[in-house]
Coordinates of C-alpha atoms (C1' of nucleotides) in Angstrom, one line a residue:
Chain A
M193 CA -5.0 -24.9 106.7
T194 CA -8.1 -27.1 106.5
E195 CA -7.5 -29.5 103.6
I196 CA -5.0 -30.5 101.1
T197 CA -6.1 -28.5 97.9
S198 CA -7.3 -31.0 95.4
P199 CA -5.5 -30.5 91.9
P200 CA -7.8 -28.8 89.6
R201 CA -8.9 -31.8 87.4
S202 CA -8.8 -31.2 83.6
P203 CA -11.9 -30.1 82.0
S204 CA -13.1 -33.3 80.3
G205 CA -12.4 -36.0 77.9
I206 CA -9.2 -36.6 76.1
D207 CA -6.8 -34.0 74.9
I208 CA -7.4 -33.5 71.2
A209 CA -4.0 -31.8 70.7
E210 CA -2.2 -34.6 72.4
W211 CA -4.2 -37.3 70.5
T212 CA -3.3 -35.6 67.2
R213 CA 0.3 -34.8 68.2
D214 CA 0.7 -38.7 68.9
R215 CA -0.7 -39.7 65.5
I216 CA 1.7 -37.4 63.8
R217 CA 4.7 -38.7 65.6
K218 CA 3.5 -42.4 65.1
G219 CA 3.3 -41.6 61.3
R220 CA -0.3 -42.3 61.3
L221 CA -0.8 -38.9 59.9
V222 CA 1.8 -38.1 57.1
P223 CA 3.1 -34.7 56.1
G224 CA 0.8 -32.7 54.0
Q225 CA -2.4 -34.8 55.0
R226 CA -5.4 -32.7 55.6
L227 CA -7.0 -32.8 59.0
V228 CA -10.7 -32.6 58.7
E229 CA -12.3 -31.2 61.8
V230 CA -15.4 -33.4 61.6
D231 CA -13.1 -36.6 61.1
I232 CA -11.4 -35.8 64.4
T233 CA -14.6 -35.0 65.9
R234 CA -16.0 -38.5 65.0
Q235 CA -13.0 -40.2 66.1
T236 CA -12.4 -38.5 69.3
G237 CA -16.1 -37.8 70.4
A238 CA -15.1 -34.1 71.0
S239 CA -17.0 -31.2 69.6
R240 CA -15.8 -29.2 66.9
S241 CA -14.9 -26.1 69.1
K242 CA -12.4 -28.2 71.0
V243 CA -11.0 -29.6 67.7
R244 CA -10.6 -26.2 66.4
E245 CA -8.9 -25.0 69.5
A246 CA -6.7 -28.1 69.4
L247 CA -5.7 -27.3 65.9
Q248 CA -4.9 -23.7 66.6
R249 CA -2.7 -24.9 69.4
L250 CA -1.0 -27.2 67.2
E251 CA -0.4 -24.5 64.6
G252 CA 1.3 -22.4 67.4
E253 CA 3.5 -25.5 68.1
G254 CA 4.3 -25.5 64.5
L255 CA 3.1 -28.9 63.8
V256 CA 0.2 -28.1 61.5
Q257 CA -0.4 -25.4 59.1
I258 CA -3.9 -23.7 58.8
D259 CA -5.1 -22.0 55.5
P260 CA -8.2 -19.8 55.6
F261 CA -11.3 -21.8 54.6
R262 CA -9.0 -24.8 53.7
G263 CA -8.3 -26.1 57.4
A264 CA -5.3 -27.7 58.9
S265 CA -2.8 -30.0 57.3
V266 CA 0.3 -31.7 58.7
R267 CA 3.2 -29.4 57.9
T268 CA 5.6 -30.7 55.6
A269 CA 9.4 -30.0 55.9
S270 CA 11.1 -29.2 52.8
I271 CA 14.6 -30.4 52.3
E272 CA 16.0 -26.9 53.0
E273 CA 13.9 -26.7 56.2
V274 CA 15.2 -30.2 57.3
R275 CA 18.9 -28.6 56.6
Q276 CA 17.9 -25.7 58.8
I277 CA 16.4 -27.9 61.6
Y278 CA 19.7 -29.9 61.6
R279 CA 21.7 -26.9 61.9
A280 CA 19.7 -25.9 64.9
R281 CA 20.2 -29.3 66.4
I282 CA 23.8 -29.1 66.0
A283 CA 23.9 -25.9 68.0
L284 CA 21.4 -27.0 70.7
E285 CA 22.4 -30.7 71.2
G286 CA 26.0 -29.6 71.0
I287 CA 25.6 -27.2 73.9
A288 CA 23.4 -29.6 75.7
A289 CA 26.3 -32.3 75.5
G290 CA 28.7 -29.9 77.0
D291 CA 26.1 -29.2 79.8
F292 CA 25.7 -32.8 80.5
V293 CA 29.3 -32.9 81.2
R294 CA 28.8 -29.9 83.8
N295 CA 25.5 -30.8 85.3
A296 CA 24.5 -34.4 85.0
D297 CA 24.5 -36.6 88.0
A298 CA 25.9 -40.0 88.3
G299 CA 22.6 -41.8 87.8
Q300 CA 22.1 -40.1 84.4
R301 CA 25.6 -40.9 83.3
A302 CA 25.0 -44.5 84.1
R303 CA 21.7 -44.7 82.3
L304 CA 23.4 -43.2 79.3
R305 CA 25.8 -46.0 79.3
E306 CA 23.1 -48.6 79.8
L307 CA 21.3 -47.0 76.8
Q308 CA 24.5 -47.4 74.7
E309 CA 24.8 -51.0 75.5
K310 CA 21.4 -51.7 74.4
L311 CA 22.0 -49.7 71.2
E312 CA 25.1 -51.8 70.5
S313 CA 23.0 -54.9 70.9
C314 CA 20.9 -53.7 67.9
V315 CA 23.7 -53.9 65.5
A316 CA 23.9 -57.6 65.5
G317 CA 20.1 -58.2 65.6
N318 CA 19.8 -55.8 62.7
A319 CA 16.7 -53.9 64.4
P320 CA 16.3 -50.6 63.0
E321 CA 13.1 -49.8 64.5
R322 CA 14.2 -50.7 67.9
F323 CA 17.5 -48.9 67.4
G324 CA 15.5 -45.5 66.4
R325 CA 13.5 -45.7 69.5
L326 CA 16.6 -46.1 71.7
N327 CA 18.5 -43.7 69.9
T328 CA 15.8 -41.1 70.5
E329 CA 15.7 -42.0 74.1
W330 CA 19.7 -41.7 74.3
H331 CA 19.3 -38.2 72.9
G332 CA 16.6 -37.3 75.2
L333 CA 18.4 -38.5 78.1
L334 CA 21.5 -36.4 77.3
V335 CA 19.4 -33.4 77.0
E336 CA 17.5 -34.0 80.2
G337 CA 20.9 -34.5 81.9
S338 CA 22.1 -31.1 80.7
G339 CA 19.5 -29.5 83.1
N340 CA 18.0 -27.1 80.2
A341 CA 14.2 -27.7 80.0
V342 CA 14.0 -24.9 77.5
I343 CA 16.3 -26.6 75.0
A344 CA 14.7 -29.9 75.7
D345 CA 11.3 -28.4 74.7
V346 CA 12.8 -26.7 71.6
L347 CA 14.4 -29.9 70.4
R348 CA 11.1 -31.8 71.0
R349 CA 9.4 -29.6 68.8
L350 CA 12.1 -29.4 66.2
N351 CA 12.2 -33.2 65.9
V352 CA 8.5 -33.6 65.1
P353 CA 8.5 -32.7 61.5
I354 CA 11.6 -35.0 60.9
H355 CA 10.4 -37.9 63.1
R356 CA 10.2 -40.3 60.2
L357 CA 13.5 -39.2 58.8
L358 CA 15.3 -40.0 62.1
F359 CA 14.3 -43.7 61.8
E360 CA 14.8 -44.1 58.1
S361 CA 18.7 -43.8 58.1
F362 CA 19.0 -46.6 60.4
Y363 CA 17.9 -49.2 58.0
N364 CA 21.4 -48.9 56.7
A365 CA 23.7 -51.1 58.9
D366 CA 26.6 -49.0 58.2
R367 CA 25.1 -45.9 59.6
L368 CA 24.1 -48.0 62.8
R369 CA 27.8 -48.7 63.5
V370 CA 29.0 -44.9 62.6
A371 CA 26.3 -43.8 64.9
I372 CA 27.3 -46.1 67.7
A373 CA 31.0 -45.0 67.3
D374 CA 29.8 -41.4 67.4
H375 CA 28.0 -42.1 70.7
A376 CA 31.0 -43.8 72.2
L377 CA 33.1 -40.9 71.4
I378 CA 30.7 -38.6 73.1
I379 CA 30.5 -40.7 76.1
A380 CA 34.3 -40.9 76.3
A381 CA 34.3 -37.0 76.4
I382 CA 31.8 -37.1 79.0
D383 CA 33.7 -39.8 81.2
A384 CA 36.8 -37.5 80.7
N385 CA 34.8 -34.5 81.9
D386 CA 35.6 -32.5 78.8
P387 CA 32.6 -30.4 77.9
D388 CA 34.2 -28.8 74.9
A389 CA 35.1 -32.2 73.4
A390 CA 31.7 -33.7 74.2
E391 CA 30.2 -30.6 72.3
A392 CA 32.4 -31.1 69.3
A393 CA 31.7 -34.8 69.2
M394 CA 27.9 -34.2 69.3
R395 CA 28.2 -31.6 66.6
K396 CA 30.0 -34.0 64.4
H397 CA 27.6 -36.8 65.2
I398 CA 24.6 -34.7 64.1
A399 CA 26.3 -33.2 61.1
D400 CA 27.1 -36.8 59.8
G401 CA 23.5 -37.9 60.5
F402 CA 22.3 -35.1 58.1
H403 CA 24.7 -36.0 55.4
T404 CA 23.5 -39.6 55.5
L405 CA 20.1 -38.3 55.2
S406 CA 20.8 -36.1 52.1
A407 CA 22.5 -39.2 50.6
I408 CA 19.4 -41.3 51.1
D409 CA 17.3 -38.6 49.7
H410 CA 19.6 -38.1 46.7
E411 CA 19.4 -41.8 46.1
V412 CA 15.6 -41.9 46.3
R413 CA 14.8 -38.8 44.1
G414 CA 17.7 -39.1 41.7
Chain B
M21 CA -5.7 -18.2 32.4
T22 CA -8.8 -15.7 33.0
E23 CA -7.7 -13.8 36.0
I24 CA -5.1 -13.5 38.7
T25 CA -5.9 -15.9 41.5
S26 CA -6.9 -13.6 44.2
P27 CA -5.0 -14.4 47.4
P28 CA -7.4 -16.0 49.9
R29 CA -8.5 -13.4 52.1
S30 CA -8.3 -13.9 55.8
P31 CA -11.7 -14.9 57.6
S32 CA -12.5 -11.6 59.2
G33 CA -11.5 -8.9 61.7
I34 CA -8.1 -8.5 63.3
D35 CA -6.1 -11.4 64.3
I36 CA -6.5 -11.7 68.2
A37 CA -3.4 -13.9 68.6
E38 CA -1.3 -11.0 66.9
W39 CA -3.1 -8.4 68.9
T40 CA -2.3 -10.1 72.2
R41 CA 1.3 -10.9 71.1
D42 CA 1.7 -7.4 70.5
R43 CA 0.5 -6.1 73.7
I44 CA 2.7 -8.7 75.4
R45 CA 5.8 -7.5 73.5
K46 CA 5.0 -3.9 74.1
G47 CA 4.8 -4.5 77.9
R48 CA 1.1 -3.5 77.8
L49 CA 0.5 -7.0 79.4
V50 CA 2.9 -7.9 82.2
P51 CA 4.1 -11.4 83.1
G52 CA 1.5 -13.0 85.4
Q53 CA -1.4 -11.0 84.3
R54 CA -4.6 -12.7 83.7
L55 CA -6.1 -12.7 80.4
V56 CA -9.9 -12.6 80.7
E57 CA -11.7 -13.7 77.6
V58 CA -14.6 -11.3 77.9
D59 CA -12.2 -8.4 78.2
I60 CA -10.4 -9.2 75.0
T61 CA -13.8 -9.8 73.4
R62 CA -14.8 -6.3 74.4
Q63 CA -11.5 -4.7 73.4
T64 CA -11.2 -6.4 70.1
G65 CA -14.8 -7.0 69.0
A66 CA -14.2 -10.6 68.3
S67 CA -16.4 -13.2 69.6
R68 CA -15.2 -15.5 72.5
S69 CA -14.7 -18.6 70.4
K70 CA -12.1 -16.7 68.5
V71 CA -10.5 -15.4 71.6
R72 CA -10.4 -18.8 72.9
E73 CA -8.7 -20.3 69.8
A74 CA -6.2 -17.4 69.8
L75 CA -5.2 -18.1 73.4
Q76 CA -4.8 -21.8 72.6
R77 CA -2.6 -20.8 69.9
L78 CA -0.5 -18.5 72.2
E79 CA -0.1 -21.3 74.7
G80 CA 1.2 -23.5 71.8
E81 CA 3.7 -20.7 71.1
G82 CA 4.6 -20.8 74.8
L83 CA 3.6 -17.1 75.5
V84 CA 0.8 -17.7 77.8
Q85 CA -0.3 -20.3 80.3
I86 CA -3.7 -21.8 80.7
D87 CA -5.1 -23.5 83.8
P88 CA -8.3 -25.3 83.8
F89 CA -11.3 -23.2 84.8
R90 CA -8.9 -20.3 85.5
G91 CA -8.0 -19.1 82.1
A92 CA -4.9 -17.7 80.5
S93 CA -2.3 -15.6 82.0
V94 CA 0.9 -14.2 80.4
R95 CA 3.6 -16.7 81.3
T96 CA 6.3 -15.6 83.7
A97 CA 9.9 -16.7 83.3
S98 CA 11.7 -17.7 86.6
I99 CA 15.3 -16.8 87.0
E100 CA 16.3 -20.4 86.2
E101 CA 14.2 -20.2 82.9
V102 CA 15.9 -17.1 81.9
R103 CA 19.3 -18.7 82.4
Q104 CA 18.1 -21.8 80.2
I105 CA 16.9 -19.2 77.6
Y106 CA 20.2 -17.6 77.4
R107 CA 21.9 -20.9 77.1
A108 CA 19.8 -21.7 74.1
R109 CA 20.5 -18.2 72.7
I110 CA 24.3 -18.8 73.2
A111 CA 24.1 -22.0 71.1
L112 CA 21.6 -20.5 68.4
E113 CA 23.0 -17.1 67.9
G114 CA 26.5 -18.5 68.0
I115 CA 26.0 -20.9 65.2
A116 CA 24.0 -18.1 63.3
A117 CA 27.0 -15.8 63.6
G118 CA 29.1 -18.5 62.1
D119 CA 26.7 -19.1 59.3
F120 CA 26.4 -15.3 58.7
V121 CA 30.1 -15.4 57.7
R122 CA 29.4 -18.4 55.4
N123 CA 26.1 -17.3 53.8
A124 CA 25.2 -13.6 54.2
D125 CA 25.5 -11.4 51.1
A126 CA 27.3 -8.1 50.7
G127 CA 24.0 -6.1 51.2
Q128 CA 23.4 -7.7 54.7
R129 CA 27.1 -7.2 55.7
A130 CA 26.7 -3.6 55.0
R131 CA 23.4 -3.2 56.8
L132 CA 25.0 -4.8 59.7
R133 CA 27.7 -2.1 59.8
E134 CA 25.2 0.7 59.3
L135 CA 23.4 -0.6 62.3
Q136 CA 26.5 -0.8 64.4
E137 CA 27.1 3.0 63.6
K138 CA 23.7 4.0 64.7
L139 CA 24.3 1.9 67.8
E140 CA 27.4 3.8 68.4
S141 CA 25.5 7.1 68.1
C142 CA 23.4 6.1 71.0
V143 CA 26.2 5.9 73.5
A144 CA 26.7 9.5 73.6
G145 CA 23.2 10.7 73.6
N146 CA 22.4 8.1 76.4
A147 CA 19.3 6.6 74.6
P148 CA 18.7 3.2 76.2
E149 CA 15.4 2.6 74.6
R150 CA 16.6 3.4 71.1
F151 CA 19.5 1.3 71.8
G152 CA 17.5 -1.5 72.8
R153 CA 15.4 -1.4 69.5
L154 CA 18.4 -1.1 67.4
N155 CA 20.1 -3.9 69.1
T156 CA 17.2 -6.1 68.6
E157 CA 17.4 -5.1 64.8
W158 CA 21.0 -5.9 64.8
H159 CA 20.6 -9.4 66.4
G160 CA 17.7 -10.1 64.1
L161 CA 19.7 -9.0 61.0
L162 CA 22.3 -11.2 61.8
V163 CA 20.2 -14.2 62.1
E164 CA 18.4 -13.3 59.0
G165 CA 21.8 -13.1 57.2
S166 CA 22.7 -16.8 58.3
G167 CA 20.0 -17.9 56.1
N168 CA 18.3 -20.0 58.7
A169 CA 14.6 -19.2 59.1
V170 CA 14.1 -22.0 61.6
I171 CA 16.6 -20.7 64.0
A172 CA 15.2 -17.0 63.4
D173 CA 11.7 -18.4 64.5
V174 CA 12.9 -20.2 67.6
L175 CA 14.9 -17.1 68.8
R176 CA 11.9 -15.0 68.3
R177 CA 9.7 -17.2 70.4
L178 CA 12.5 -17.5 73.0
N179 CA 12.9 -13.6 73.2
V180 CA 9.5 -12.9 73.9
P181 CA 9.4 -13.8 77.7
I182 CA 12.6 -11.8 78.2
H183 CA 11.7 -9.0 76.0
R184 CA 11.7 -6.4 78.8
L185 CA 15.0 -7.7 80.3
L186 CA 16.6 -7.2 77.0
F187 CA 15.9 -3.4 77.3
E188 CA 16.7 -2.9 81.0
S189 CA 20.4 -3.6 81.1
F190 CA 20.9 -0.8 78.6
Y191 CA 20.2 1.8 81.1
N192 CA 23.6 1.2 82.2
A193 CA 26.0 3.2 80.2
D194 CA 28.9 0.9 80.8
R195 CA 26.8 -2.1 79.5
L196 CA 26.2 -0.1 76.2
R197 CA 29.9 0.4 75.5
V198 CA 30.8 -3.3 76.5
A199 CA 27.9 -4.4 74.2
I200 CA 29.2 -2.2 71.2
A201 CA 32.7 -3.5 71.9
D202 CA 31.4 -7.1 71.6
H203 CA 29.5 -6.2 68.5
A204 CA 32.7 -4.7 67.0
L205 CA 34.6 -7.9 67.6
I206 CA 32.0 -10.0 66.0
I207 CA 31.9 -7.7 62.9
A208 CA 35.7 -7.9 62.8
A209 CA 35.4 -11.6 62.7
I210 CA 32.9 -11.5 60.0
D211 CA 35.2 -9.3 57.9
A212 CA 38.0 -11.6 58.4
N213 CA 35.7 -14.4 57.1
D214 CA 36.4 -16.5 60.2
P215 CA 33.2 -18.3 61.2
D216 CA 34.5 -19.9 64.4
A217 CA 35.8 -16.5 65.7
A218 CA 32.5 -15.0 64.9
E219 CA 30.6 -17.9 66.8
A220 CA 33.1 -17.4 69.8
A221 CA 32.6 -13.7 70.0
M222 CA 28.8 -14.0 69.6
R223 CA 28.7 -16.6 72.6
K224 CA 30.8 -14.5 74.8
H225 CA 28.6 -11.5 73.9
I226 CA 25.4 -13.2 74.9
A227 CA 27.0 -14.7 78.0
D228 CA 28.2 -11.4 79.2
G229 CA 24.7 -10.0 78.6
F230 CA 23.2 -12.7 80.9
H231 CA 25.7 -11.9 83.6
T232 CA 24.9 -8.3 83.6
L233 CA 21.1 -9.2 83.9
S234 CA 21.9 -11.5 86.8
A235 CA 23.8 -8.7 88.4
I236 CA 21.0 -6.2 88.1
D237 CA 18.5 -8.8 89.3
H238 CA 20.7 -9.5 92.3
E239 CA 20.8 -5.7 92.9
V240 CA 17.2 -5.2 92.8
R241 CA 16.0 -8.1 94.8
G242 CA 19.0 -8.2 97.3
Chain C
dC280 C1' -12.4 -9.2 115.5
dG281 C1' -11.7 -13.7 112.9
dA282 C1' -13.5 -18.0 110.8
dC283 C1' -16.6 -20.2 108.6
dA284 C1' -20.9 -21.1 105.7
dC285 C1' -23.6 -19.8 101.9
dA286 C1' -25.3 -17.1 98.3
dA287 C1' -24.2 -14.0 94.3
dT288 C1' -21.4 -13.0 90.7
dA289 C1' -17.7 -13.7 87.4
dT290 C1' -15.4 -16.7 84.5
dT291 C1' -14.4 -20.6 81.9
dG292 C1' -16.2 -24.9 79.5
dT293 C1' -19.2 -27.2 76.1
dC294 C1' -22.3 -27.5 72.6
dA295 C1' -25.3 -27.1 68.6
dA296 C1' -27.1 -24.3 65.0
dC297 C1' -26.4 -21.3 61.0
dA298 C1' -23.4 -18.5 57.4
dA299 C1' -19.5 -18.3 54.3
dT300 C1' -16.5 -20.5 51.3
dT301 C1' -14.2 -24.2 49.0
dT302 C1' -14.5 -28.5 46.5
dC303 C1' -16.6 -31.9 43.8
dG304 C1' -19.6 -33.7 40.4
dT305 C1' -22.6 -33.0 36.4
dC306 C1' -24.1 -31.1 32.2
dG307 C1' -23.8 -28.6 27.9
dG308 C1' -21.2 -26.4 24.0
dC309 C1' -17.5 -26.7 20.9
Chain D
dG60 C1' -12.4 -35.3 24.4
dC61 C1' -11.7 -30.8 26.7
dC62 C1' -13.3 -26.5 28.7
dG63 C1' -16.3 -23.7 31.3
dA64 C1' -20.7 -22.7 33.9
dC65 C1' -23.5 -24.0 37.4
dG66 C1' -25.3 -26.5 41.2
dA67 C1' -24.8 -29.9 45.2
dA68 C1' -22.1 -31.4 48.8
dA69 C1' -18.6 -30.9 52.0
dT70 C1' -15.8 -28.1 54.8
dT71 C1' -14.6 -24.4 57.6
dG72 C1' -16.0 -19.7 59.9
dT73 C1' -18.9 -17.6 63.4
dT74 C1' -22.1 -16.8 67.0
dG75 C1' -24.8 -17.2 70.7
dA76 C1' -26.9 -19.9 74.7
dC77 C1' -26.4 -22.9 78.5
dA78 C1' -23.6 -25.7 82.0
dA79 C1' -19.7 -26.1 85.2
dT80 C1' -16.6 -24.0 88.1
dA81 C1' -14.1 -20.5 90.6
dT82 C1' -14.1 -16.0 92.9
dT83 C1' -16.1 -12.6 95.5
dG84 C1' -19.1 -10.7 98.7
dT85 C1' -22.1 -11.1 103.2
dG86 C1' -23.8 -12.5 107.2
dT87 C1' -23.7 -15.2 111.3
dC88 C1' -21.6 -17.3 115.2
dG89 C1' -18.0 -18.0 118.4

DNA sequence: CGACACAATATTGTCAACAATTTCGTCGGC
DNA sequence: GCCGACGAAATTGTTGACAATATTGTGTCG
């Protein structure tokens, strides 16, 4: 062996797919918005070929929709699709909670409790945005601790179309308190080393989250 | 209104992504195999740009892996990844079985029973390939009847990397009989209108499928 | 014979130009 | 004022050429 093989450096410039993904996540690009190739070209400095490849990739990931001769637009999730996504979340995060009990190490358990305390500190201060971020982190940590990268990846993708929704419900102080109580139940089941109880509690937590959402939606539209 | 708006016809030629996806599913392209752009160009008649866009899309779908300056190759699933995929299947097909009880109409229930009878006819004839196809259809119909297109889509993607594996286990006659018995249990739960029992039976069915697989793998490699 | 340097080839990365199609604005008729 | 025809602009579809990198082949030296 002569030399450490240098890691193959990426082709060049910034990754358009990542750039776009970020802007969708941050809410800078709203659902339904059209993604004009030349605009992205101007804003990123990349050529159209790269932009087109990135958009195709994003359609593969299910983030954007491409219509012939009409280009790409940020995919919109209908109410029915949101329901279906939540159903998938119930299944996946549920089993992940059970697997967290089975597989997570002490450090991950500790970090989960730390995050929980931070979440609790948001209740008094009424900080919904911060709560939303920490909540995302909490759920992410739980899935990570389950030791299943495939499920983690699927959940990341499923969450993108409903990213904004995940934050909106936390502007209601009651919802915050209920969510924290749910988390506490899940953590209790984890501490008791009871996978089934953890799974059941997580399922209930997410189902409640959806019900809160549909209530909001009903209010807004009705 | 002057004329029926003609559906926007697709740009041109065949869809490279679909063409490649098919060849992967059919086993014509094995995991790890490199996908050279020019080769696909020659075989499909498309230009390289379109091939590149298709490959990017397929990487977005998780079917292929693209390394800088080395191109695309059919993604290989490690044993650990297969385990994780099965864990996700347990969660998703489990909840789908429960939702089938809640949402499927009479026609879908009838078709499920029809397929089951066809599956049973394979046991005597010892037709593993046919059994594999019908089995895929059976599981597909169940998810379709659950009324959740999101879960159906996720499962389709998850199944691609393990497509061959799904067939291999059925070359064992015992496994065929066990699988059919599992299906019968699930159908019994459906007929009894018991979602929880259906979910539990489906979970067990898929978990058993994975155990059979790991046994085969152990045998082959050990 | 094996290891290394170096050239030749194969393959991927990038870009700009042109063609096809949609979208938008304008104008005339009723 | 509304509707359609029609042309201009905007946008996407497609292709080919060239640059950068990796892979393979070859010959020389020890």
